[in-house]
mmCIF file of N, CA, C and O in Angstrom:
data_model
loop_
_atom_site.group_PDB
_atom_site.id
_atom_site.type_symbol
_atom_site.label_atom_id
_atom_site.label_comp_id
_atom_site.label_asym_id
_atom_site.label_seq_id
_atom_site.Cartn_x
_atom_site.Cartn_y
_atom_site.Cartn_z
ATOM 1 N N MET Q 1 0.809 -1.188 0.000
ATOM 2 C CA MET Q 1 0.000 0.000 0.000
ATOM 3 C C MET Q 1 0.857 1.259 0.000
ATOM 4 O O MET Q 1 0.541 2.229 -0.672
ATOM 5 N N GLY Q 2 1.969 1.212 0.752
ATOM 6 C CA GLY Q 2 2.851 2.368 0.804
ATOM 7 C C GLY Q 2 3.492 2.657 -0.542
ATOM 8 O O GLY Q 2 3.610 3.809 -0.960
ATOM 9 N N ALA Q 3 3.886 1.590 -1.242
ATOM 10 C CA ALA Q 3 4.504 1.770 -2.551
ATOM 11 C C ALA Q 3 3.509 2.338 -3.570
ATOM 12 O O ALA Q 3 3.850 3.201 -4.378
ATOM 13 N N ILE Q 4 2.278 1.872 -3.511
ATOM 14 C CA ILE Q 4 1.252 2.359 -4.437
ATOM 15 C C ILE Q 4 0.972 3.839 -4.194
ATOM 16 O O ILE Q 4 0.842 4.627 -5.145
ATOM 17 N N LEU Q 5 0.884 4.217 -2.923
ATOM 18 C CA LEU Q 5 0.643 5.630 -2.602
ATOM 19 C C LEU Q 5 1.777 6.523 -3.081
ATOM 20 O O LEU Q 5 1.541 7.582 -3.667
ATOM 21 N N ILE Q 6 3.007 6.119 -2.838
ATOM 22 C CA ILE Q 6 4.155 6.924 -3.265
ATOM 23 C C ILE Q 6 4.214 7.002 -4.792
ATOM 24 O O ILE Q 6 4.487 8.059 -5.357
ATOM 25 N N GLU Q 7 3.945 5.900 -5.452
ATOM 26 C CA GLU Q 7 3.962 5.905 -6.922
ATOM 27 C C GLU Q 7 2.928 6.882 -7.468
ATOM 28 O O GLU Q 7 3.214 7.657 -8.374
ATOM 29 N N HIS Q 8 1.721 6.844 -6.910
ATOM 30 C CA HIS Q 8 0.663 7.708 -7.422
ATOM 31 C C HIS Q 8 0.882 9.170 -7.022
ATOM 32 O O HIS Q 8 0.759 10.068 -7.861
ATOM 33 N N LEU Q 9 1.205 9.414 -5.757
ATOM 34 C CA LEU Q 9 1.302 10.787 -5.264
ATOM 35 C C LEU Q 9 2.546 11.511 -5.755
ATOM 36 O O LEU Q 9 2.487 12.687 -6.119
ATOM 37 N N HIS Q 10 3.685 10.830 -5.771
ATOM 38 C CA HIS Q 10 4.923 11.519 -6.134
ATOM 39 C C HIS Q 10 5.324 11.305 -7.595
ATOM 40 O O HIS Q 10 5.549 12.257 -8.330
ATOM 41 N N PHE Q 11 5.429 10.059 -7.992
ATOM 42 C CA PHE Q 11 5.970 9.773 -9.318
ATOM 43 C C PHE Q 11 4.958 10.006 -10.442
ATOM 44 O O PHE Q 11 5.343 10.354 -11.553
ATOM 45 N N ARG Q 12 3.681 9.803 -10.167
ATOM 46 C CA ARG Q 12 2.653 10.047 -11.187
ATOM 47 C C ARG Q 12 1.979 11.404 -11.013
ATOM 48 O O ARG Q 12 1.062 11.732 -11.734
ATOM 49 N N LYS Q 13 2.411 12.181 -10.037
ATOM 50 C CA LYS Q 13 1.939 13.557 -9.794
ATOM 51 C C LYS Q 13 0.435 13.649 -9.582
ATOM 52 O O LYS Q 13 -0.206 14.603 -9.992
ATOM 53 N N ARG Q 14 -0.173 12.614 -8.972
ATOM 54 C CA ARG Q 14 -1.601 12.572 -8.655
ATOM 55 C C ARG Q 14 -2.512 12.662 -9.876
ATOM 56 O O ARG Q 14 -3.663 13.065 -9.781
ATOM 57 N N LYS Q 15 -2.002 12.313 -11.038
ATOM 58 C CA LYS Q 15 -2.801 12.393 -12.261
ATOM 59 C C LYS Q 15 -2.909 11.009 -12.895
ATOM 60 O O LYS Q 15 -1.905 10.385 -13.216
ATOM 61 N N PHE Q 16 -4.122 10.580 -13.095
ATOM 62 C CA PHE Q 16 -4.317 9.279 -13.721
ATOM 63 C C PHE Q 16 -3.920 9.303 -15.195
ATOM 64 O O PHE Q 16 -3.677 8.256 -15.786
ATOM 65 N N ALA Q 17 -3.825 10.478 -15.775
ATOM 66 C CA ALA Q 17 -3.380 10.591 -17.168
ATOM 67 C C ALA Q 17 -1.908 10.211 -17.324
ATOM 68 O O ALA Q 17 -1.464 9.910 -18.433
ATOM 69 N N ASN Q 18 -1.153 10.205 -16.232
ATOM 70 C CA ASN Q 18 0.268 9.847 -16.293
ATOM 71 C C ASN Q 18 0.497 8.338 -16.331
ATOM 72 O O ASN Q 18 1.632 7.900 -16.411
ATOM 73 N N TYR Q 19 -0.562 7.557 -16.263
ATOM 74 C CA TYR Q 19 -0.450 6.111 -16.390
ATOM 75 C C TYR Q 19 -0.626 5.748 -17.857
ATOM 76 O O TYR Q 19 -1.602 6.132 -18.487
ATOM 77 N N ASP Q 20 0.316 5.000 -18.403
ATOM 78 C CA ASP Q 20 0.235 4.568 -19.798
ATOM 79 C C ASP Q 20 -0.500 3.235 -19.848
ATOM 80 O O ASP Q 20 0.104 2.172 -19.643
ATOM 81 N N ILE Q 21 -1.796 3.279 -20.097
ATOM 82 C CA ILE Q 21 -2.578 2.050 -20.069
ATOM 83 C C ILE Q 21 -2.333 1.168 -21.298
ATOM 84 O O ILE Q 21 -2.692 -0.007 -21.287
ATOM 85 N N GLN Q 22 -1.710 1.707 -22.333
ATOM 86 C CA GLN Q 22 -1.385 0.908 -23.512
ATOM 87 C C GLN Q 22 -0.170 0.021 -23.277
ATOM 88 O O GLN Q 22 0.066 -0.924 -24.020
ATOM 89 N N ALA Q 23 0.626 0.321 -22.243
ATOM 90 C CA ALA Q 23 1.875 -0.407 -22.007
ATOM 91 C C ALA Q 23 1.732 -1.521 -20.980
ATOM 92 O O ALA Q 23 2.729 -2.115 -20.583
ATOM 93 N N TRP Q 24 0.542 -1.835 -20.552
ATOM 94 C CA TRP Q 24 0.367 -2.806 -19.477
ATOM 95 C C TRP Q 24 0.876 -4.194 -19.836
ATOM 96 O O TRP Q 24 1.249 -4.975 -18.978
ATOM 97 N N ASN Q 25 0.914 -4.522 -21.104
ATOM 98 C CA ASN Q 25 1.329 -5.856 -21.537
ATOM 99 C C ASN Q 25 2.621 -5.830 -22.345
ATOM 100 O O ASN Q 25 2.923 -6.767 -23.062
ATOM 101 N N VAL Q 26 3.394 -4.753 -22.234
ATOM 102 C CA VAL Q 26 4.667 -4.638 -22.945
ATOM 103 C C VAL Q 26 5.769 -4.531 -21.889
ATOM 104 O O VAL Q 26 5.996 -3.464 -21.322
ATOM 105 N N PRO Q 27 6.462 -5.621 -21.602
ATOM 106 C CA PRO Q 27 7.430 -5.621 -20.509
ATOM 107 C C PRO Q 27 8.536 -4.569 -20.635
ATOM 108 O O PRO Q 27 8.992 -4.029 -19.633
ATOM 109 N N SER Q 28 8.940 -4.234 -21.829
ATOM 110 C CA SER Q 28 10.007 -3.249 -21.987
ATOM 111 C C SER Q 28 9.568 -1.834 -21.615
ATOM 112 O O SER Q 28 10.403 -0.975 -21.376
ATOM 113 N N GLN Q 29 8.269 -1.588 -21.566
ATOM 114 C CA GLN Q 29 7.758 -0.265 -21.218
ATOM 115 C C GLN Q 29 7.310 -0.171 -19.765
ATOM 116 O O GLN Q 29 6.841 0.871 -19.334
ATOM 117 N N LEU Q 30 7.446 -1.252 -19.022
ATOM 118 C CA LEU Q 30 7.027 -1.280 -17.620
ATOM 119 C C LEU Q 30 8.243 -1.168 -16.703
ATOM 120 O O LEU Q 30 9.353 -1.549 -17.078
ATOM 121 N N PRO Q 31 8.043 -0.679 -15.492
ATOM 122 C CA PRO Q 31 9.138 -0.675 -14.527
ATOM 123 C C PRO Q 31 9.575 -2.100 -14.207
ATOM 124 O O PRO Q 31 8.785 -3.045 -14.286
ATOM 125 N N LEU Q 32 10.814 -2.244 -13.826
ATOM 126 C CA LEU Q 32 11.363 -3.560 -13.525
ATOM 127 C C LEU Q 32 10.642 -4.212 -12.349
ATOM 128 O O LEU Q 32 10.411 -5.413 -12.332
ATOM 129 N N GLY Q 33 10.282 -3.423 -11.350
ATOM 130 C CA GLY Q 33 9.582 -3.949 -10.183
ATOM 131 C C GLY Q 33 10.507 -4.251 -9.022
ATOM 132 O O GLY Q 33 10.060 -4.661 -7.957
ATOM 133 N N ALA Q 34 11.798 -4.065 -9.224
ATOM 134 C CA ALA Q 34 12.763 -4.335 -8.156
ATOM 135 C C ALA Q 34 12.579 -3.367 -6.992
ATOM 136 O O ALA Q 34 12.774 -3.742 -5.839
ATOM 137 N N ALA Q 35 12.197 -2.140 -7.282
ATOM 138 C CA ALA Q 35 11.987 -1.153 -6.216
ATOM 139 C C ALA Q 35 10.831 -1.569 -5.318
ATOM 140 O O ALA Q 35 10.934 -1.512 -4.088
ATOM 141 N N ALA Q 36 9.748 -2.008 -5.896
ATOM 142 C CA ALA Q 36 8.584 -2.428 -5.110
ATOM 143 C C ALA Q 36 8.887 -3.700 -4.327
ATOM 144 O O ALA Q 36 8.522 -3.811 -3.150
ATOM 145 N N LEU Q 37 9.565 -4.638 -4.951
ATOM 146 C CA LEU Q 37 9.905 -5.884 -4.268
ATOM 147 C C LEU Q 37 10.870 -5.625 -3.117
ATOM 148 O O LEU Q 37 10.670 -6.117 -2.000
ATOM 149 N N GLY Q 38 11.910 -4.847 -3.377
ATOM 150 C CA GLY Q 38 12.881 -4.531 -2.326
ATOM 151 C C GLY Q 38 12.268 -3.759 -1.175
ATOM 152 O O GLY Q 38 12.540 -4.037 -0.008
ATOM 153 N N ALA Q 39 11.429 -2.796 -1.492
ATOM 154 C CA ALA Q 39 10.779 -2.001 -0.447
ATOM 155 C C ALA Q 39 9.810 -2.855 0.363
ATOM 156 O O ALA Q 39 9.712 -2.679 1.588
ATOM 157 N N SER Q 40 9.120 -3.775 -0.272
ATOM 158 C CA SER Q 40 8.197 -4.654 0.449
ATOM 159 C C SER Q 40 8.946 -5.593 1.388
ATOM 160 O O SER Q 40 8.518 -5.825 2.523
ATOM 161 N N ILE Q 41 10.057 -6.124 0.924
ATOM 162 C CA ILE Q 41 10.866 -6.999 1.775
ATOM 163 C C ILE Q 41 11.414 -6.221 2.964
ATOM 164 O O ILE Q 41 11.385 -6.696 4.104
ATOM 165 N N MET Q 42 11.909 -5.009 2.722
ATOM 166 C CA MET Q 42 12.428 -4.184 3.809
ATOM 167 C C MET Q 42 11.319 -3.831 4.796
ATOM 168 O O MET Q 42 11.540 -3.828 6.011
ATOM 169 N N GLY Q 43 10.141 -3.527 4.300
ATOM 170 C CA GLY Q 43 9.013 -3.224 5.175
ATOM 171 C C GLY Q 43 8.654 -4.407 6.057
ATOM 172 O O GLY Q 43 8.385 -4.255 7.252
ATOM 173 N N PHE Q 44 8.666 -5.595 5.473
ATOM 174 C CA PHE Q 44 8.376 -6.805 6.244
ATOM 175 C C PHE Q 44 9.431 -7.032 7.321
ATOM 176 O O PHE Q 44 9.107 -7.311 8.475
ATOM 177 N N LEU Q 45 10.698 -6.899 6.944
ATOM 178 C CA LEU Q 45 11.779 -7.131 7.903
ATOM 179 C C LEU Q 45 11.774 -6.111 9.030
ATOM 180 O O LEU Q 45 12.057 -6.453 10.185
ATOM 181 N N LEU Q 46 11.454 -4.864 8.714
ATOM 182 C CA LEU Q 46 11.428 -3.838 9.748
ATOM 183 C C LEU Q 46 10.188 -3.937 10.637
ATOM 184 O O LEU Q 46 10.173 -3.380 11.744
ATOM 185 N N ALA Q 47 9.168 -4.637 10.188
ATOM 186 C CA ALA Q 47 7.957 -4.797 10.989
ATOM 187 C C ALA Q 47 8.074 -5.936 12.000
ATOM 188 O O ALA Q 47 7.343 -5.945 12.991
ATOM 189 N N ILE Q 48 8.975 -6.857 11.785
ATOM 190 C CA ILE Q 48 9.092 -8.019 12.671
ATOM 191 C C ILE Q 48 9.335 -7.632 14.133
ATOM 192 O O ILE Q 48 8.658 -8.148 15.021
ATOM 193 N N PRO Q 49 10.261 -6.708 14.442
ATOM 194 C CA PRO Q 49 10.498 -6.393 15.859
ATOM 195 C C PRO Q 49 9.323 -5.720 16.568
ATOM 196 O O PRO Q 49 9.274 -5.725 17.796
ATOM 197 N N VAL Q 50 8.385 -5.135 15.851
ATOM 198 C CA VAL Q 50 7.273 -4.437 16.495
ATOM 199 C C VAL Q 50 5.979 -5.250 16.468
ATOM 200 O O VAL Q 50 4.924 -4.732 16.817
ATOM 201 N N LEU Q 51 6.058 -6.516 16.081
ATOM 202 C CA LEU Q 51 4.883 -7.377 16.108
ATOM 203 C C LEU Q 51 4.593 -7.823 17.540
ATOM 204 O O LEU Q 51 5.501 -8.049 18.332
ATOM 205 N N ASN Q 52 3.330 -7.952 17.851
ATOM 206 C CA ASN Q 52 2.903 -8.493 19.137
ATOM 207 C C ASN Q 52 1.669 -9.346 18.879
ATOM 208 O O ASN Q 52 0.537 -8.915 19.035
ATOM 209 N N GLN Q 53 1.926 -10.561 18.461
ATOM 210 C CA GLN Q 53 0.861 -11.490 18.104
ATOM 211 C C GLN Q 53 0.963 -12.726 18.995
ATOM 212 O O GLN Q 53 1.912 -12.882 19.749
ATOM 213 N N VAL Q 54 0.000 -13.605 18.886
ATOM 214 C CA VAL Q 54 0.007 -14.827 19.680
ATOM 215 C C VAL Q 54 1.203 -15.693 19.301
ATOM 216 O O VAL Q 54 1.881 -16.255 20.163
ATOM 217 N N TRP Q 55 1.504 -15.779 18.014
ATOM 218 C CA TRP Q 55 2.549 -16.657 17.520
ATOM 219 C C TRP Q 55 3.941 -16.045 17.577
ATOM 220 O O TRP Q 55 4.936 -16.753 17.434
ATOM 221 N N PHE Q 56 4.049 -14.728 17.762
ATOM 222 C CA PHE Q 56 5.365 -14.084 17.853
ATOM 223 C C PHE Q 56 5.240 -12.747 18.570
ATOM 224 O O PHE Q 56 4.335 -11.969 18.288
ATOM 225 N N LYS Q 57 6.161 -12.499 19.463
ATOM 226 C CA LYS Q 57 6.203 -11.221 20.175
ATOM 227 C C LYS Q 57 7.602 -10.646 20.002
ATOM 228 O O LYS Q 57 8.576 -11.187 20.514
ATOM 229 N N GLY Q 58 7.677 -9.553 19.257
ATOM 230 C CA GLY Q 58 8.950 -8.889 19.049
ATOM 231 C C GLY Q 58 9.327 -8.044 20.257
ATOM 232 O O GLY Q 58 8.486 -7.711 21.095
ATOM 233 N N PRO Q 59 10.592 -7.667 20.376
ATOM 234 C CA PRO Q 59 11.046 -6.908 21.544
ATOM 235 C C PRO Q 59 10.361 -5.547 21.697
ATOM 236 O O PRO Q 59 10.066 -5.134 22.809
ATOM 237 N N PHE Q 60 10.102 -4.858 20.622
ATOM 238 C CA PHE Q 60 9.419 -3.566 20.703
ATOM 239 C C PHE Q 60 7.907 -3.741 20.766
ATOM 240 O O PHE Q 60 7.199 -2.906 21.314
ATOM 241 N N GLY Q 61 7.408 -4.818 20.210
ATOM 242 C CA GLY Q 61 5.982 -5.096 20.256
ATOM 243 C C GLY Q 61 5.497 -5.363 21.671
ATOM 244 O O GLY Q 61 4.383 -5.004 22.034
ATOM 245 N N ILE Q 62 6.333 -5.996 22.478
ATOM 246 C CA ILE Q 62 5.970 -6.259 23.868
ATOM 247 C C ILE Q 62 5.836 -4.953 24.642
ATOM 248 O O ILE Q 62 4.924 -4.774 25.429
ATOM 249 N N LYS Q 63 6.746 -4.014 24.382
ATOM 250 C CA LYS Q 63 6.742 -2.753 25.121
ATOM 251 C C LYS Q 63 5.696 -1.766 24.619
ATOM 252 O O LYS Q 63 5.077 -1.060 25.409
ATOM 253 N N PHE Q 64 5.518 -1.678 23.310
ATOM 254 C CA PHE Q 64 4.686 -0.617 22.736
ATOM 255 C C PHE Q 64 3.394 -1.106 22.098
ATOM 256 O O PHE Q 64 2.618 -0.317 21.594
ATOM 257 N N GLY Q 65 3.166 -2.386 22.087
ATOM 258 C CA GLY Q 65 1.967 -2.914 21.445
ATOM 259 C C GLY Q 65 2.229 -3.225 19.978
ATOM 260 O O GLY Q 65 3.262 -2.872 19.418
ATOM 261 N N ASP Q 66 1.280 -3.900 19.380
ATOM 262 C CA ASP Q 66 1.430 -4.319 17.990
ATOM 263 C C ASP Q 66 1.264 -3.133 17.043
ATOM 264 O O ASP Q 66 0.177 -2.575 16.915
ATOM 265 N N SER Q 67 2.341 -2.738 16.420
ATOM 266 C CA SER Q 67 2.281 -1.681 15.402
ATOM 267 C C SER Q 67 3.001 -2.144 14.138
ATOM 268 O O SER Q 67 3.619 -1.355 13.431
ATOM 269 N N GLY Q 68 2.924 -3.436 13.870
ATOM 270 C CA GLY Q 68 3.599 -4.019 12.722
ATOM 271 C C GLY Q 68 3.073 -3.526 11.390
ATOM 272 O O GLY Q 68 3.847 -3.236 10.478
ATOM 273 N N LEU Q 69 1.753 -3.393 11.262
ATOM 274 C CA LEU Q 69 1.170 -2.944 10.001
ATOM 275 C C LEU Q 69 1.572 -1.503 9.697
ATOM 276 O O LEU Q 69 1.970 -1.189 8.569
ATOM 277 N N ILE Q 70 1.487 -0.652 10.687
ATOM 278 C CA ILE Q 70 1.861 0.754 10.496
ATOM 279 C C ILE Q 70 3.330 0.862 10.120
ATOM 280 O O ILE Q 70 3.703 1.586 9.194
ATOM 281 N N THR Q 71 4.172 0.126 10.830
ATOM 282 C CA THR Q 71 5.609 0.141 10.553
ATOM 283 C C THR Q 71 5.899 -0.380 9.153
ATOM 284 O O THR Q 71 6.718 0.189 8.428
ATOM 285 N N ALA Q 72 5.239 -1.454 8.760
ATOM 286 C CA ALA Q 72 5.471 -2.036 7.435
ATOM 287 C C ALA Q 72 5.079 -1.072 6.329
ATOM 288 O O ALA Q 72 5.810 -0.903 5.349
ATOM 289 N N VAL Q 73 3.920 -0.417 6.460
ATOM 290 C CA VAL Q 73 3.457 0.515 5.426
ATOM 291 C C VAL Q 73 4.388 1.716 5.331
ATOM 292 O O VAL Q 73 4.791 2.127 4.235
ATOM 293 N N LEU Q 74 4.767 2.283 6.468
ATOM 294 C CA LEU Q 74 5.658 3.444 6.455
ATOM 295 C C LEU Q 74 7.053 3.087 5.939
ATOM 296 O O LEU Q 74 7.636 3.833 5.146
ATOM 297 N N ALA Q 75 7.590 1.972 6.387
ATOM 298 C CA ALA Q 75 8.918 1.557 5.929
ATOM 299 C C ALA Q 75 8.909 1.252 4.431
ATOM 300 O O ALA Q 75 9.857 1.605 3.715
ATOM 301 N N THR Q 76 7.849 0.624 3.958
ATOM 302 C CA THR Q 76 7.744 0.345 2.526
ATOM 303 C C THR Q 76 7.670 1.639 1.728
ATOM 304 O O THR Q 76 8.328 1.778 0.694
ATOM 305 N N ALA Q 77 6.898 2.604 2.204
ATOM 306 C CA ALA Q 77 6.768 3.883 1.490
ATOM 307 C C ALA Q 77 8.098 4.621 1.431
ATOM 308 O O ALA Q 77 8.506 5.108 0.370
ATOM 309 N N VAL Q 78 8.792 4.702 2.540
ATOM 310 C CA VAL Q 78 10.078 5.422 2.582
ATOM 311 C C VAL Q 78 11.111 4.726 1.704
ATOM 312 O O VAL Q 78 11.823 5.371 0.921
ATOM 313 N N ASN Q 79 11.196 3.413 1.810
ATOM 314 C CA ASN Q 79 12.166 2.676 0.999
ATOM 315 C C ASN Q 79 11.801 2.703 -0.476
ATOM 316 O O ASN Q 79 12.678 2.788 -1.333
ATOM 317 N N TYR Q 80 10.512 2.621 -0.784
ATOM 318 C CA TYR Q 80 10.100 2.644 -2.188
ATOM 319 C C TYR Q 80 10.473 3.965 -2.850
ATOM 320 O O TYR Q 80 10.902 3.978 -4.001
ATOM 321 N N PHE Q 81 10.323 5.058 -2.118
ATOM 322 C CA PHE Q 81 10.672 6.366 -2.677
ATOM 323 C C PHE Q 81 12.137 6.384 -3.130
ATOM 324 O O PHE Q 81 12.442 6.769 -4.261
ATOM 325 N N SER Q 82 13.035 5.949 -2.271
ATOM 326 C CA SER Q 82 14.460 5.990 -2.646
ATOM 327 C C SER Q 82 14.805 4.918 -3.678
ATOM 328 O O SER Q 82 15.569 5.175 -4.615
ATOM 329 N N PHE Q 83 14.255 3.717 -3.536
ATOM 330 C CA PHE Q 83 14.542 2.646 -4.503
ATOM 331 C C PHE Q 83 14.003 2.981 -5.885
ATOM 332 O O PHE Q 83 14.659 2.721 -6.898
ATOM 333 N N ARG Q 84 12.812 3.580 -5.944
ATOM 334 C CA ARG Q 84 12.202 3.921 -7.240
ATOM 335 C C ARG Q 84 12.965 5.038 -7.934
ATOM 336 O O ARG Q 84 13.120 5.022 -9.154
ATOM 337 N N ARG Q 85 13.425 6.020 -7.157
ATOM 338 C CA ARG Q 85 14.248 7.084 -7.759
ATOM 339 C C ARG Q 85 15.510 6.493 -8.383
ATOM 340 O O ARG Q 85 15.899 6.860 -9.491
ATOM 341 N N PHE Q 86 16.142 5.568 -7.662
ATOM 342 C CA PHE Q 86 17.335 4.904 -8.188
ATOM 343 C C PHE Q 86 16.996 4.089 -9.427
ATOM 344 O O PHE Q 86 17.721 4.123 -10.429
ATOM 345 N N GLU Q 87 15.876 3.359 -9.389
ATOM 346 C CA GLU Q 87 15.458 2.542 -10.519
ATOM 347 C C GLU Q 87 15.171 3.404 -11.747
ATOM 348 O O GLU Q 87 15.539 3.048 -12.869
ATOM 349 N N LYS Q 88 14.524 4.542 -11.541
ATOM 350 C CA LYS Q 88 14.213 5.434 -12.677
ATOM 351 C C LYS Q 88 15.495 6.013 -13.294
ATOM 352 O O LYS Q 88 15.594 6.158 -14.503
ATOM 353 N N ARG Q 89 16.466 6.343 -12.439
ATOM 354 C CA ARG Q 89 17.742 6.865 -12.981
ATOM 355 C C ARG Q 89 18.491 5.791 -13.752
ATOM 356 O O ARG Q 89 19.104 6.072 -14.776
ATOM 357 N N ARG Q 90 18.468 4.556 -13.244
ATOM 358 C CA ARG Q 90 19.193 3.459 -13.892
ATOM 359 C C ARG Q 90 18.520 2.995 -15.185
ATOM 360 O O ARG Q 90 19.170 2.773 -16.190
ATOM 361 N N ARG Q 91 17.212 2.826 -15.132
ATOM 362 C CA ARG Q 91 16.496 2.221 -16.255
ATOM 363 C C ARG Q 91 15.729 3.234 -17.089
ATOM 364 O O ARG Q 91 15.491 2.997 -18.263
ATOM 365 N N GLY Q 92 15.292 4.305 -16.477
ATOM 366 C CA GLY Q 92 14.592 5.351 -17.219
ATOM 367 C C GLY Q 92 13.109 5.136 -17.395
ATOM 368 O O GLY Q 92 12.439 5.920 -18.024
ATOM 369 N N VAL Q 93 12.560 4.062 -16.842
ATOM 370 C CA VAL Q 93 11.115 3.794 -16.981
ATOM 371 C C VAL Q 93 10.435 4.087 -15.670
ATOM 372 O O VAL Q 93 10.857 3.747 -14.637
#
């Protein structure tokens, strides 16, 4: 969710006209997806210590309560912003 918000708000400038709907099935015109995958993995890893569930209690989750979802969304958004900027400079899409 964080990656989608950053993509729409920052990279697409909040305009649906900036989406190329003709390129949905042309892999060379689509982003690689490494930024979204990397940011999602980082979000998951950073959320583990703040989980407080029946099956797992992280060190920060015990003290502050379960805030894993909030942490995952925010970490994914922050990481996606930097990873996507790098991806756009490298690949240009």
